[in-house]
Tab-separated table of C-alpha atoms and ligand atoms in Angstrom:
chain	number	residue	atom	x	y	z
A	1	MET	CA	23.561	0.257	-40.832
A	2	ILE	CA	20.131	-0.503	-39.356
A	3	GLU	CA	19.187	-0.335	-35.722
A	4	THR	CA	16.366	-2.490	-34.411
A	5	THR	CA	14.339	-1.157	-31.504
A	6	THR	CA	11.587	-1.948	-28.958
A	7	SER	CA	11.686	-1.945	-25.180
A	8	SER	CA	11.410	-4.254	-22.180
A	9	GLU	CA	12.563	-4.634	-18.594
A	10	ALA	CA	14.512	-7.835	-19.270
A	11	ALA	CA	18.214	-7.891	-20.223
A	12	ARG	CA	18.337	-5.513	-23.121
A	13	VAL	CA	20.008	-6.157	-26.436
A	14	TYR	CA	21.332	-3.534	-28.803
A	15	LEU	CA	21.638	-4.966	-32.303
A	16	GLU	CA	23.505	-3.216	-35.099
A	17	THR	CA	23.528	-4.528	-38.644
A	18	TYR	CA	26.119	-4.209	-41.402
A	19	GLY	CA	26.101	-5.401	-44.989
A	20	CYS	CA	23.463	-6.635	-47.358
A	21	GLN	CA	19.687	-7.079	-47.234
A	22	MET	CA	20.208	-10.688	-46.172
A	23	ASN	CA	21.900	-9.466	-43.018
A	24	ILE	CA	19.124	-6.992	-42.308
A	25	ALA	CA	16.628	-9.833	-42.683
A	26	ASP	CA	18.771	-12.068	-40.459
A	27	SER	CA	18.813	-9.392	-37.762
A	28	GLN	CA	15.027	-9.426	-37.809
A	29	THR	CA	15.173	-13.174	-37.207
A	30	VAL	CA	17.678	-12.643	-34.379
A	31	ALA	CA	15.369	-10.009	-32.873
A	32	ALA	CA	12.481	-12.506	-32.957
A	33	VAL	CA	14.561	-15.287	-31.361
A	34	LEU	CA	15.713	-13.010	-28.548
A	35	ARG	CA	12.270	-11.505	-27.963
A	36	GLN	CA	10.759	-14.975	-27.676
A	37	ALA	CA	13.466	-15.880	-25.146
A	38	GLY	CA	12.475	-12.882	-23.022
A	39	TYR	CA	15.147	-10.368	-23.960
A	40	GLY	CA	14.301	-6.718	-24.374
A	41	VAL	CA	15.700	-4.337	-26.935
A	42	ALA	CA	17.924	-1.330	-26.236
A	43	ILE	CA	17.662	1.705	-28.473
A	44	ARG	CA	21.215	2.885	-27.776
A	45	PRO	CA	24.369	0.916	-26.929
A	46	GLU	CA	24.718	2.878	-23.674
A	47	GLU	CA	21.424	1.385	-22.441
A	48	ALA	CA	22.221	-2.197	-23.377
A	49	ASP	CA	23.219	-5.225	-21.318
A	50	ILE	CA	24.214	-7.011	-24.499
A	51	ILE	CA	25.554	-5.478	-27.711
A	52	LEU	CA	25.445	-7.571	-30.878
A	53	LEU	CA	26.928	-6.604	-34.223
A	54	ASN	CA	25.639	-8.511	-37.236
A	55	THR	CA	28.550	-8.304	-39.636
A	56	CYS	CA	29.625	-8.539	-43.268
A	57	ALA	CA	32.808	-10.192	-44.594
A	58	ILE	CA	32.437	-9.480	-48.291
A	59	ARG	CA	35.316	-6.966	-48.460
A	60	GLU	CA	38.148	-6.092	-46.111
A	61	HIS	CA	36.786	-2.580	-45.723
A	62	ALA	CA	33.521	-3.949	-44.290
A	63	GLU	CA	35.490	-5.969	-41.729
A	64	ASP	CA	37.692	-3.022	-40.761
A	65	ARG	CA	34.632	-0.883	-40.097
A	66	VAL	CA	33.251	-3.472	-37.704
A	67	ILE	CA	36.547	-3.877	-35.857
A	68	GLY	CA	36.693	-0.088	-35.422
A	69	ARG	CA	33.142	0.000	-34.119
A	70	LEU	CA	33.798	-2.942	-31.783
A	71	SER	CA	36.780	-1.247	-30.185
A	72	ASP	CA	34.671	1.878	-29.587
A	73	LEU	CA	31.914	-0.201	-28.013
A	74	ALA	CA	34.397	-2.187	-25.918
A	75	ARG	CA	35.184	1.046	-24.021
A	76	LEU	CA	31.698	0.854	-22.533
A	77	LYS	CA	32.878	-2.255	-20.714
A	78	GLY	CA	35.188	-0.048	-18.623
A	79	SER	CA	32.250	1.423	-16.742
A	80	ARG	CA	29.969	-1.623	-17.116
A	81	PRO	CA	31.954	-4.866	-16.759
A	82	GLN	CA	28.786	-6.973	-17.063
A	83	LEU	CA	28.190	-5.713	-20.572
A	84	GLN	CA	28.428	-8.500	-23.147
A	85	LEU	CA	29.740	-7.854	-26.613
A	86	GLY	CA	28.915	-10.299	-29.403
A	87	LEU	CA	29.635	-10.596	-33.059
A	88	LEU	CA	27.194	-12.315	-35.413
A	89	GLY	CA	27.084	-13.065	-39.107
A	90	CYS	CA	29.577	-13.486	-41.877
A	91	MET	CA	32.665	-12.124	-40.082
A	92	ALA	CA	32.006	-14.494	-37.213
A	93	GLN	CA	32.136	-17.317	-39.675
A	94	HIS	CA	34.996	-15.979	-41.748
A	95	ASN	CA	38.014	-15.889	-39.530
A	96	ARG	CA	37.420	-16.460	-35.888
A	97	ALA	CA	41.064	-16.759	-34.835
A	98	ALA	CA	42.103	-13.475	-36.454
A	99	LEU	CA	38.989	-11.872	-35.078
A	100	MET	CA	39.768	-12.888	-31.515
A	101	ALA	CA	43.277	-11.489	-31.880
A	102	ARG	CA	41.943	-8.146	-33.091
A	103	ALA	CA	38.952	-7.992	-30.742
A	104	PRO	CA	39.860	-9.872	-27.542
A	105	TRP	CA	36.981	-8.318	-25.607
A	106	LEU	CA	34.369	-10.292	-27.492
A	107	ASP	CA	32.150	-12.503	-25.302
A	108	LEU	CA	30.290	-14.223	-28.081
A	109	VAL	CA	30.814	-15.154	-31.717
A	110	ALA	CA	27.913	-16.723	-33.621
A	111	GLY	CA	27.738	-17.592	-37.325
A	112	PRO	CA	24.681	-17.161	-39.576
A	113	ASP	CA	23.326	-20.685	-38.990
A	114	THR	CA	23.371	-20.534	-35.171
A	115	TYR	CA	20.854	-17.811	-34.300
A	116	ARG	CA	18.346	-20.289	-32.935
A	117	ARG	CA	20.863	-21.016	-30.187
A	118	LEU	CA	21.629	-17.397	-29.294
A	119	PRO	CA	19.748	-17.408	-25.962
A	120	GLU	CA	21.751	-20.463	-24.912
A	121	LEU	CA	25.027	-18.945	-26.106
A	122	LEU	CA	24.303	-15.687	-24.308
A	123	GLY	CA	23.550	-17.628	-21.140
A	124	ARG	CA	26.851	-19.403	-21.455
A	125	ALA	CA	28.791	-16.191	-22.042
A	126	GLN	CA	27.093	-14.636	-19.014
A	127	SER	CA	27.970	-17.291	-16.482
A	128	GLY	CA	31.489	-16.122	-15.589
A	129	PRO	CA	34.425	-13.858	-16.413
A	130	ALA	CA	34.704	-12.985	-20.082
A	131	GLN	CA	37.415	-15.031	-21.791
A	132	SER	CA	37.144	-18.261	-19.805
A	133	ASP	CA	33.567	-18.877	-20.832
A	134	PHE	CA	33.669	-17.173	-24.187
A	135	ALA	CA	30.777	-18.573	-26.225
A	136	VAL	CA	31.252	-19.459	-29.840
A	137	ASP	CA	29.225	-21.314	-32.418
A	138	VAL	CA	30.147	-21.032	-36.057
A	139	ARG	CA	28.918	-24.401	-37.269
A	140	LEU	CA	27.267	-24.214	-40.652
A	141	ASP	CA	24.058	-26.179	-40.927
A	142	ARG	CA	22.868	-27.386	-44.322
A	143	GLY	CA	19.331	-27.688	-43.018
A	144	GLU	CA	18.895	-24.345	-41.265
A	145	THR	CA	16.387	-22.057	-43.007
A	146	TYR	CA	14.676	-20.518	-39.933
A	147	ALA	CA	11.475	-21.366	-41.816
A	148	ASP	CA	9.465	-21.610	-38.589
A	149	ILE	CA	10.688	-18.318	-37.118
A	150	SER	CA	8.688	-15.287	-38.138
A	151	PRO	CA	11.118	-12.335	-38.132
A	152	ASP	CA	10.389	-9.061	-36.334
A	153	TYR	CA	9.891	-7.023	-39.493
A	154	GLU	CA	10.436	-3.295	-39.506
A	155	SER	CA	7.254	-1.363	-40.138
A	156	GLY	CA	6.706	-0.063	-43.637
A	157	VAL	CA	5.050	-0.837	-46.928
A	158	ARG	CA	7.897	-3.098	-48.059
A	159	ALA	CA	9.212	-6.249	-46.368
A	160	TYR	CA	12.284	-8.321	-47.175
A	161	VAL	CA	11.659	-12.055	-46.910
A	162	THR	CA	14.448	-14.627	-47.077
A	163	ALA	CA	13.552	-17.283	-49.656
A	164	MET	CA	16.836	-19.154	-49.751
A	165	ARG	CA	20.167	-19.098	-47.919
A	166	GLY	CA	23.730	-19.880	-48.900
A	167	CYS	CA	25.460	-20.151	-52.256
A	168	ASP	CA	26.839	-23.076	-54.266
A	169	ARG	CA	28.514	-21.045	-57.009
A	170	PHE	CA	31.941	-20.387	-55.515
A	171	CYS	CA	32.940	-17.454	-57.720
A	172	THR	CA	36.678	-17.347	-57.126
A	173	PHE	CA	36.684	-13.905	-55.452
A	174	CYS	CA	33.775	-14.453	-53.102
A	175	VAL	CA	33.680	-15.494	-49.477
A	176	VAL	CA	29.911	-15.994	-49.301
A	177	PRO	CA	29.820	-19.776	-49.918
A	178	TYR	CA	32.324	-20.195	-47.086
A	179	VAL	CA	30.576	-17.972	-44.572
A	180	ARG	CA	26.971	-18.778	-45.423
A	181	GLY	CA	27.309	-22.375	-46.508
A	182	ARG	CA	25.352	-24.375	-49.063
A	183	GLU	CA	22.152	-23.370	-50.805
A	184	ARG	CA	18.885	-24.259	-49.117
A	185	SER	CA	15.402	-22.991	-49.807
A	186	VAL	CA	12.576	-22.155	-47.430
A	187	PRO	CA	9.526	-24.358	-48.166
A	188	PRO	CA	6.900	-22.522	-50.252
A	189	ALA	CA	4.215	-23.113	-47.607
A	190	ASP	CA	6.282	-21.223	-45.005
A	191	LEU	CA	6.949	-18.360	-47.414
A	192	LEU	CA	3.263	-18.124	-48.317
A	193	ARG	CA	2.299	-18.078	-44.651
A	194	GLU	CA	4.829	-15.324	-44.002
A	195	VAL	CA	3.771	-13.223	-46.989
A	196	ARG	CA	0.064	-13.607	-46.164
A	197	ALA	CA	0.774	-12.419	-42.618
A	198	LEU	CA	2.667	-9.432	-44.005
A	199	ALA	CA	-0.241	-8.590	-46.313
A	200	ALA	CA	-2.605	-8.737	-43.344
A	201	ARG	CA	-0.393	-6.145	-41.609
A	202	GLY	CA	-0.648	-3.774	-44.555
A	203	VAL	CA	2.597	-4.617	-46.347
A	204	LYS	CA	2.142	-4.017	-50.086
A	205	GLU	CA	5.504	-5.064	-51.482
A	206	VAL	CA	7.697	-8.063	-50.742
A	207	VAL	CA	11.301	-8.500	-51.810
A	208	MET	CA	12.316	-12.136	-51.871
A	209	LEU	CA	15.928	-12.542	-50.783
A	210	GLY	CA	18.706	-15.002	-51.426
A	211	GLN	CA	22.387	-14.928	-52.294
A	212	THR	CA	21.431	-16.514	-55.616
A	213	VAL	CA	17.711	-16.157	-55.127
A	214	ASN	CA	16.701	-17.517	-58.513
A	215	ALA	CA	18.440	-20.807	-57.709
A	216	TYR	CA	15.503	-21.297	-55.321
A	217	ARG	CA	14.137	-24.815	-55.468
A	218	HIS	CA	12.013	-26.760	-53.042
A	219	ASP	CA	10.834	-30.159	-54.318
A	220	ALA	CA	9.009	-29.361	-57.562
A	221	THR	CA	8.769	-25.620	-56.907
A	222	ASP	CA	11.368	-23.574	-58.740
A	223	PHE	CA	11.712	-19.818	-58.441
A	224	ALA	CA	9.310	-18.976	-61.272
A	225	ALA	CA	6.666	-21.232	-59.700
A	226	LEU	CA	7.279	-19.659	-56.297
A	227	LEU	CA	6.738	-16.164	-57.709
A	228	ARG	CA	3.467	-17.244	-59.309
A	229	ARG	CA	2.228	-18.648	-56.007
A	230	LEU	CA	3.258	-15.519	-54.110
A	231	ALA	CA	1.410	-13.421	-56.673
A	232	GLU	CA	-1.823	-15.099	-55.574
A	233	VAL	CA	-1.595	-13.502	-52.134
A	234	ASP	CA	-4.287	-10.818	-51.869
A	235	GLY	CA	-3.057	-7.449	-50.650
A	236	ILE	CA	0.476	-7.885	-51.953
A	237	GLU	CA	0.710	-5.541	-54.925
A	238	ARG	CA	4.370	-5.771	-55.820
A	239	ILE	CA	6.896	-8.599	-55.793
A	240	ARG	CA	10.636	-8.156	-56.289
A	241	PHE	CA	13.672	-10.337	-55.673
A	242	THR	CA	17.395	-9.937	-55.162
A	243	SER	CA	20.020	-11.002	-56.095
A	244	PRO	CA	19.587	-13.327	-59.039
A	245	HIS	CA	22.527	-15.000	-60.777
A	246	PRO	CA	22.597	-14.532	-64.559
A	247	CYS	CA	23.002	-18.293	-65.101
A	248	ASP	CA	19.749	-19.020	-63.252
A	249	MET	CA	17.621	-16.594	-65.305
A	250	THR	CA	15.591	-19.388	-66.902
A	251	PRO	CA	13.135	-18.804	-69.774
A	252	ALA	CA	10.341	-19.726	-67.319
A	253	LEU	CA	11.479	-17.019	-64.905
A	254	ILE	CA	11.719	-14.398	-67.652
A	255	ALA	CA	8.252	-15.416	-68.868
A	256	THR	CA	6.883	-15.091	-65.329
A	257	MET	CA	8.404	-11.634	-64.945
A	258	ALA	CA	6.851	-10.655	-68.270
A	259	SER	CA	3.382	-12.072	-67.623
A	260	GLU	CA	2.779	-11.663	-63.902
A	261	PRO	CA	1.760	-8.038	-63.267
A	262	LYS	CA	2.772	-8.129	-59.601
A	263	VAL	CA	6.378	-9.069	-60.414
A	264	GLN	CA	8.010	-5.701	-60.944
A	265	PRO	CA	10.109	-4.730	-63.991
A	266	TYR	CA	13.392	-4.358	-62.178
A	267	LEU	CA	16.340	-6.698	-62.004
A	268	HIS	CA	19.666	-6.457	-60.212
A	269	LEU	CA	21.868	-8.638	-62.378
A	270	PRO	CA	25.486	-8.754	-61.159
A	271	LEU	CA	27.899	-8.592	-64.110
A	272	GLN	CA	31.257	-8.137	-62.275
A	273	SER	CA	33.387	-7.580	-65.382
A	274	GLY	CA	33.088	-6.845	-69.087
A	275	SER	CA	36.116	-8.961	-69.989
A	276	ASP	CA	35.782	-12.638	-70.885
A	277	ARG	CA	39.267	-13.288	-69.534
A	278	VAL	CA	38.354	-11.846	-66.144
A	279	LEU	CA	34.903	-13.475	-66.083
A	280	ALA	CA	36.618	-16.821	-66.696
A	281	ALA	CA	39.145	-16.187	-63.913
A	282	MET	CA	36.264	-15.290	-61.619
A	283	GLU	CA	34.435	-18.464	-62.733
A	284	ARG	CA	31.211	-16.561	-63.134
A	285	GLY	CA	29.798	-19.143	-65.544
A	286	TYR	CA	28.972	-16.814	-68.453
A	287	THR	CA	30.739	-14.869	-71.193
A	288	VAL	CA	30.095	-11.270	-72.213
A	289	ASP	CA	28.089	-12.486	-75.228
A	290	GLN	CA	25.936	-14.739	-73.063
A	291	TYR	CA	25.271	-11.889	-70.654
A	292	LEU	CA	24.396	-9.565	-73.556
A	293	ASP	CA	22.065	-12.190	-74.981
A	294	LEU	CA	20.334	-12.500	-71.601
A	295	VAL	CA	19.918	-8.712	-71.380
A	296	ALA	CA	18.455	-8.661	-74.895
A	297	ARG	CA	15.980	-11.441	-74.045
A	298	LEU	CA	14.993	-9.696	-70.812
A	299	ARG	CA	14.506	-6.336	-72.488
A	300	SER	CA	12.484	-7.787	-75.321
A	301	ALA	CA	10.223	-9.719	-72.903
A	302	ILE	CA	9.914	-6.815	-70.424
A	303	PRO	CA	10.249	-3.566	-72.388
A	304	ASP	CA	10.039	-1.239	-69.371
A	305	LEU	CA	12.658	-3.213	-67.408
A	306	ALA	CA	15.210	-1.345	-65.301
A	307	LEU	CA	18.550	-3.080	-64.792
A	308	SER	CA	21.209	-2.590	-62.156
A	309	THR	CA	24.437	-4.452	-61.615
A	310	ASP	CA	27.561	-5.061	-59.544
A	311	ILE	CA	31.043	-4.388	-60.929
A	312	ILE	CA	34.384	-5.361	-59.427
A	313	VAL	CA	37.423	-3.409	-60.645
A	314	GLY	CA	41.015	-4.513	-60.227
A	315	PHE	CA	40.493	-8.251	-59.881
A	316	HIS	CA	43.801	-10.118	-59.898
A	317	GLY	CA	45.124	-10.136	-63.467
A	318	GLU	CA	42.762	-7.405	-64.726
A	319	GLU	CA	44.731	-5.463	-67.314
A	320	GLU	CA	43.990	-2.100	-68.852
A	321	ARG	CA	42.321	-3.749	-71.855
A	322	ASP	CA	40.082	-5.824	-69.563
A	323	PHE	CA	39.065	-2.709	-67.704
A	324	ALA	CA	38.434	-0.893	-71.000
A	325	ALA	CA	36.140	-3.783	-71.974
A	326	THR	CA	34.152	-3.269	-68.760
A	327	LEU	CA	33.692	0.424	-69.561
A	328	GLU	CA	32.686	-0.463	-73.103
A	329	LEU	CA	30.106	-2.953	-71.881
A	330	LEU	CA	28.678	-0.451	-69.399
A	331	ARG	CA	28.265	1.969	-72.316
A	332	ALA	CA	26.629	-0.737	-74.443
A	333	ILE	CA	24.190	-2.044	-71.831
A	334	ARG	CA	23.422	1.272	-70.136
A	335	PHE	CA	22.371	-0.001	-66.709
A	336	ASP	CA	20.042	2.179	-64.662
A	337	SER	CA	22.486	1.930	-61.777
A	338	ALA	CA	25.567	0.037	-60.693
A	339	PHE	CA	27.285	-0.817	-57.433
A	340	SER	CA	31.023	-0.805	-58.034
A	341	PHE	CA	33.745	-2.172	-55.808
A	342	LYS	CA	37.515	-2.407	-55.678
A	343	TYR	CA	38.600	-6.026	-55.597
A	344	SER	CA	39.363	-7.111	-52.055
A	345	VAL	CA	41.312	-10.340	-51.566
A	346	ARG	CA	39.461	-12.615	-49.167
A	347	GLU	CA	41.010	-15.415	-47.209
A	348	HIS	CA	39.608	-18.923	-47.934
A	349	THR	CA	38.522	-17.986	-51.470
A	350	ARG	CA	40.152	-19.622	-54.476
A	351	ALA	CA	41.386	-16.263	-55.786
A	352	HIS	CA	43.209	-15.684	-52.503
A	353	ARG	CA	46.203	-17.693	-53.617
A	354	LEU	CA	46.316	-16.039	-57.059
A	355	GLY	CA	47.479	-12.710	-55.662
A	356	ASP	CA	46.462	-9.100	-56.043
A	357	SER	CA	48.153	-7.735	-59.153
A	358	VAL	CA	46.417	-4.344	-59.398
A	359	SER	CA	47.708	-1.654	-57.037
A	360	GLU	CA	45.375	0.099	-54.639
A	361	ALA	CA	45.900	3.400	-56.467
A	362	GLU	CA	45.073	1.829	-59.804
A	363	LYS	CA	41.962	0.167	-58.360
A	364	GLY	CA	40.941	3.598	-57.074
A	365	ARG	CA	41.391	5.152	-60.501
A	366	ARG	CA	39.385	2.403	-62.199
A	367	LEU	CA	36.633	2.625	-59.608
A	368	ALA	CA	36.362	6.395	-60.064
A	369	GLU	CA	36.110	5.944	-63.834
A	370	VAL	CA	33.357	3.343	-63.567
A	371	ILE	CA	31.422	5.499	-61.129
A	372	ALA	CA	31.750	8.627	-63.282
A	373	LEU	CA	30.634	6.793	-66.419
A	374	GLN	CA	27.714	5.137	-64.684
A	375	GLU	CA	26.573	8.431	-63.108
A	376	GLU	CA	26.481	9.935	-66.579
A	377	ILE	CA	24.448	7.029	-67.947
A	378	ALA	CA	22.066	6.992	-64.975
A	379	LEU	CA	21.430	10.718	-65.337
A	380	GLU	CA	20.755	10.369	-69.074
A	381	ARG	CA	18.410	7.454	-68.514
A	382	ASN	CA	16.487	9.209	-65.768
A	383	ARG	CA	16.242	12.452	-67.743
A	384	ALA	CA	14.731	10.497	-70.604
A	385	LEU	CA	11.828	9.677	-68.256
A	386	ILE	CA	10.828	13.340	-67.865
A	387	GLY	CA	7.257	13.741	-69.063
A	388	HIS	CA	6.396	10.079	-68.403
A	389	ASN	CA	3.954	8.835	-65.760
A	390	PHE	CA	4.750	6.094	-63.241
A	391	ALA	CA	2.746	4.225	-60.628
A	392	VAL	CA	4.433	5.057	-57.332
A	393	LEU	CA	3.881	3.094	-54.141
A	394	VAL	CA	4.025	5.759	-51.437
A	395	GLU	CA	6.450	4.988	-48.589
A	396	GLY	CA	6.180	8.172	-46.524
A	397	PRO	CA	7.815	11.588	-46.156
A	398	ALA	CA	10.793	12.231	-48.436
A	399	ARG	CA	14.164	12.452	-46.689
A	400	ARG	CA	14.758	15.825	-48.257
A	401	GLY	CA	12.195	18.425	-49.242
A	402	ALA	CA	9.768	19.493	-46.539
A	403	GLY	CA	6.219	18.326	-47.157
A	404	LYS	CA	7.262	16.007	-49.973
A	405	LEU	CA	6.459	12.328	-50.191
A	406	ALA	CA	8.648	9.559	-51.566
A	407	GLY	CA	8.066	6.136	-53.005
A	408	LYS	CA	9.323	3.752	-55.639
A	409	THR	CA	8.330	3.331	-59.251
A	410	PRO	CA	7.881	-0.241	-60.567
A	411	GLN	CA	11.498	0.069	-61.770
A	412	PHE	CA	12.592	0.679	-58.154
A	413	LYS	CA	13.518	4.285	-58.817
A	414	THR	CA	12.909	6.725	-56.002
A	415	ALA	CA	10.219	9.265	-56.879
A	416	VAL	CA	9.790	12.448	-54.833
A	417	PHE	CA	6.623	14.502	-55.187
A	418	SER	CA	4.361	16.940	-53.346
A	419	GLY	CA	1.755	15.094	-51.325
A	420	THR	CA	-1.738	15.989	-50.272
A	421	ALA	CA	-3.376	15.274	-46.938
A	422	ALA	CA	-5.386	12.487	-48.552
A	423	ILE	CA	-2.303	10.450	-49.502
A	424	SER	CA	-0.471	8.205	-47.081
A	425	ALA	CA	2.056	5.370	-47.024
A	426	GLY	CA	0.783	2.313	-48.855
A	427	ASP	CA	-1.235	4.282	-51.407
A	428	SER	CA	-0.409	4.031	-55.076
A	429	VAL	CA	-0.379	7.235	-57.086
A	430	GLN	CA	0.471	8.214	-60.645
A	431	VAL	CA	3.400	10.587	-60.723
A	432	ARG	CA	4.448	12.585	-63.771
A	433	VAL	CA	8.225	13.044	-63.841
A	434	GLU	CA	9.252	16.693	-64.119
A	435	ALA	CA	12.941	16.562	-63.246
A	436	ALA	CA	15.587	13.925	-62.592
A	437	THR	CA	18.973	13.324	-61.040
A	438	GLY	CA	20.984	10.149	-61.511
A	439	HIS	CA	19.469	8.807	-58.301
A	440	SER	CA	15.876	10.006	-58.184
A	441	LEU	CA	12.908	11.342	-60.072
A	442	MET	CA	11.023	14.453	-59.045
A	443	GLY	CA	7.459	14.974	-60.142
A	444	ALA	CA	3.849	15.719	-59.415
A	445	ILE	CA	0.852	13.527	-58.728
A	446	VAL	CA	-1.468	13.277	-61.684
A	447	ALA	CA	-3.963	10.731	-60.303
A	448	SER	CA	-4.454	7.862	-57.919
A	449	ALA	CA	-3.010	4.793	-59.640
A	450	GLN	CA	-5.938	2.460	-59.030
B	1	LIG	N1	35.968	-7.908	-53.600
B	1	LIG	C1	35.202	-6.910	-54.101
B	1	LIG	N2	33.881	-7.035	-54.317
B	1	LIG	C2	33.314	-8.223	-54.023
B	1	LIG	N3	32.041	-8.651	-54.141
B	1	LIG	C3	31.978	-9.921	-53.700
B	1	LIG	N4	33.190	-10.328	-53.282
B	1	LIG	C4	34.041	-9.293	-53.492
B	1	LIG	C5	35.432	-9.105	-53.289
B	1	LIG	N5	36.210	-10.086	-52.796
B	1	LIG	C6	30.967	-7.828	-54.720
B	1	LIG	C7	30.394	-8.487	-55.973
B	1	LIG	C8	29.059	-8.980	-55.496
B	1	LIG	C9	28.705	-7.934	-54.458
B	1	LIG	C10	27.649	-8.342	-53.494
B	1	LIG	O1	29.916	-7.703	-53.773
B	1	LIG	O2	30.233	-7.491	-56.956
B	1	LIG	O3	28.099	-9.065	-56.529
B	2	LIG	FE1	29.429	-14.819	-54.191
B	2	LIG	FE2	29.263	-15.725	-56.710
B	2	LIG	FE3	27.684	-16.781	-54.755
B	2	LIG	FE4	27.227	-14.270	-55.644
B	2	LIG	S1	27.063	-16.178	-56.873
B	2	LIG	S2	27.288	-14.974	-53.495
B	2	LIG	S3	29.326	-13.551	-56.067
B	2	LIG	S4	29.923	-16.917	-54.893
C-alpha cells in the first residue's frame, strides 16, 4: 500500500493504493489530474475531504482487504457527513453491483480508463446527498493511454513509467483483460519526453510498465526498438521492464537485453505452472518445453541474468502430479525469486465456469511447499554470490541496520552495506557480497562503480 502526499488549502484528497506497480503508477496519474484541477492532498484519511482507494481485483483476498478498509473509512462519515468516499481501479471495473451491495456508502466508482474525468465525477458526487447522485464511470476506453498527463512521481532514484495498458491474452484464470481492457501503447515520443524529464530530475533508473509490457507496439516501434530509444536518454543509467509475457520474448528483445548495457539483466517471467495440462487449461500459450527453451536462450544470451516468476497453485483441475511437475520445474530452473498464489476464482473469467476443484486447505499446503522450496533455492543462489562484486545503485538508508545504505544490483537484488558520508542516493558503488539471505545481500563497498 502506498500513500501519496502533498498539501494545499483546497478540498483535500487522501489516496491509498493497492495492488501492482501499474496501480501505483495510475495513482500518480490520478494525483496529477486532481492537482491540476485544484485539489490538495491529505496525508491522513482523518484530514481528507475526499478519500479514494485505488484497488486491485486480481484475487478475492485483494478485494476483501479493500472492502474491510472501506468499511473502516466509512465510519469517518459519521462525524463528517460531507466526506466523500470513492473507489478507483480494477475492483471498480470488476463488479460494480456486488460492490455497491457490500459498500453502500460509496459516493464514487471510477474504472482505470476514467481518471481524466475524476474532477467532473467528484463534482457530481458532491452536489447532493450521497446515493441519489452517486457518480460512476466504468467505461473502458480503447484509446486512453494518459500519454499527455505527466504523473506526480514519487521522489527517488527509480521511476515507474507506464508504457502500455491493458491485456489481450485472456489467460483463463485472469480478470485483467476484463478490468483493464484491450492493449494500447503510449507513443514513443511521449515516453521519451517523460523519461528525459525524469532524468533531468535526477532519476537514474526507469522501469517500463505494462500488463504484457513486451507486447508494446506503436506503429513501427516494437518493445525492443523502444528500449533502444530509451537507452539514448542521457542520465538514465538503468532500464528495466515488467511484466513481460513469455510468448512476446522475441529474439530481437533478447538481443537488445544482451547488447544494450543500460537494460538490466533481470527478468520477471511469469510461469504459472510446471504442468503442460494446467498450462493448456490456463491458455498460457506455451508448454513447459517452450518455456525451458526460452530460459535457456535468455541465460545463454545474458549469462548474469536473474529470473523471477509467478506461480499459481491449485488451479481448477490441478492434480497432485501436476503440482509435482511445478515443484520439479522450480528445481530445474532455479529462479532467483517467485511470487506464489493460491488460485482464486474470478467472476467474468473463462475459468470461472470450470469450477474450483482444489480445496482451500490443499491450496494452502501446495502454496507452503512452493514457498519453502523457493526460499531454499533463493538462499542457495544468493549465497553463491558471496565474494562477488556488484554495481549497486544507491537508493538511501537501509530499512534495517542503523547507518547502512541500501540499493539494487543490476539483477534487482537488494544490497545492504555500510555507507560513508560521501555516498548518497543516486550514486553507483561496487559492493562485495559478504553474506546473504534469500531476500538480500549484505556487503561492503569496494569502490565507486564509475
Ligand atoms: N488467482 C490467483 N492468482 C492469479 N494471478 C492472476 N490471476 C489470478 C487468480 N485468479 C496471478 C498470476 C499473475 C499474477 C500477477 O497474479 O500469477 O502472473
Ligand atoms: Fe492476466 Fe494472462 Fe494478461 Fe497476464 S497475460 S494480465 S495473466 S490475462
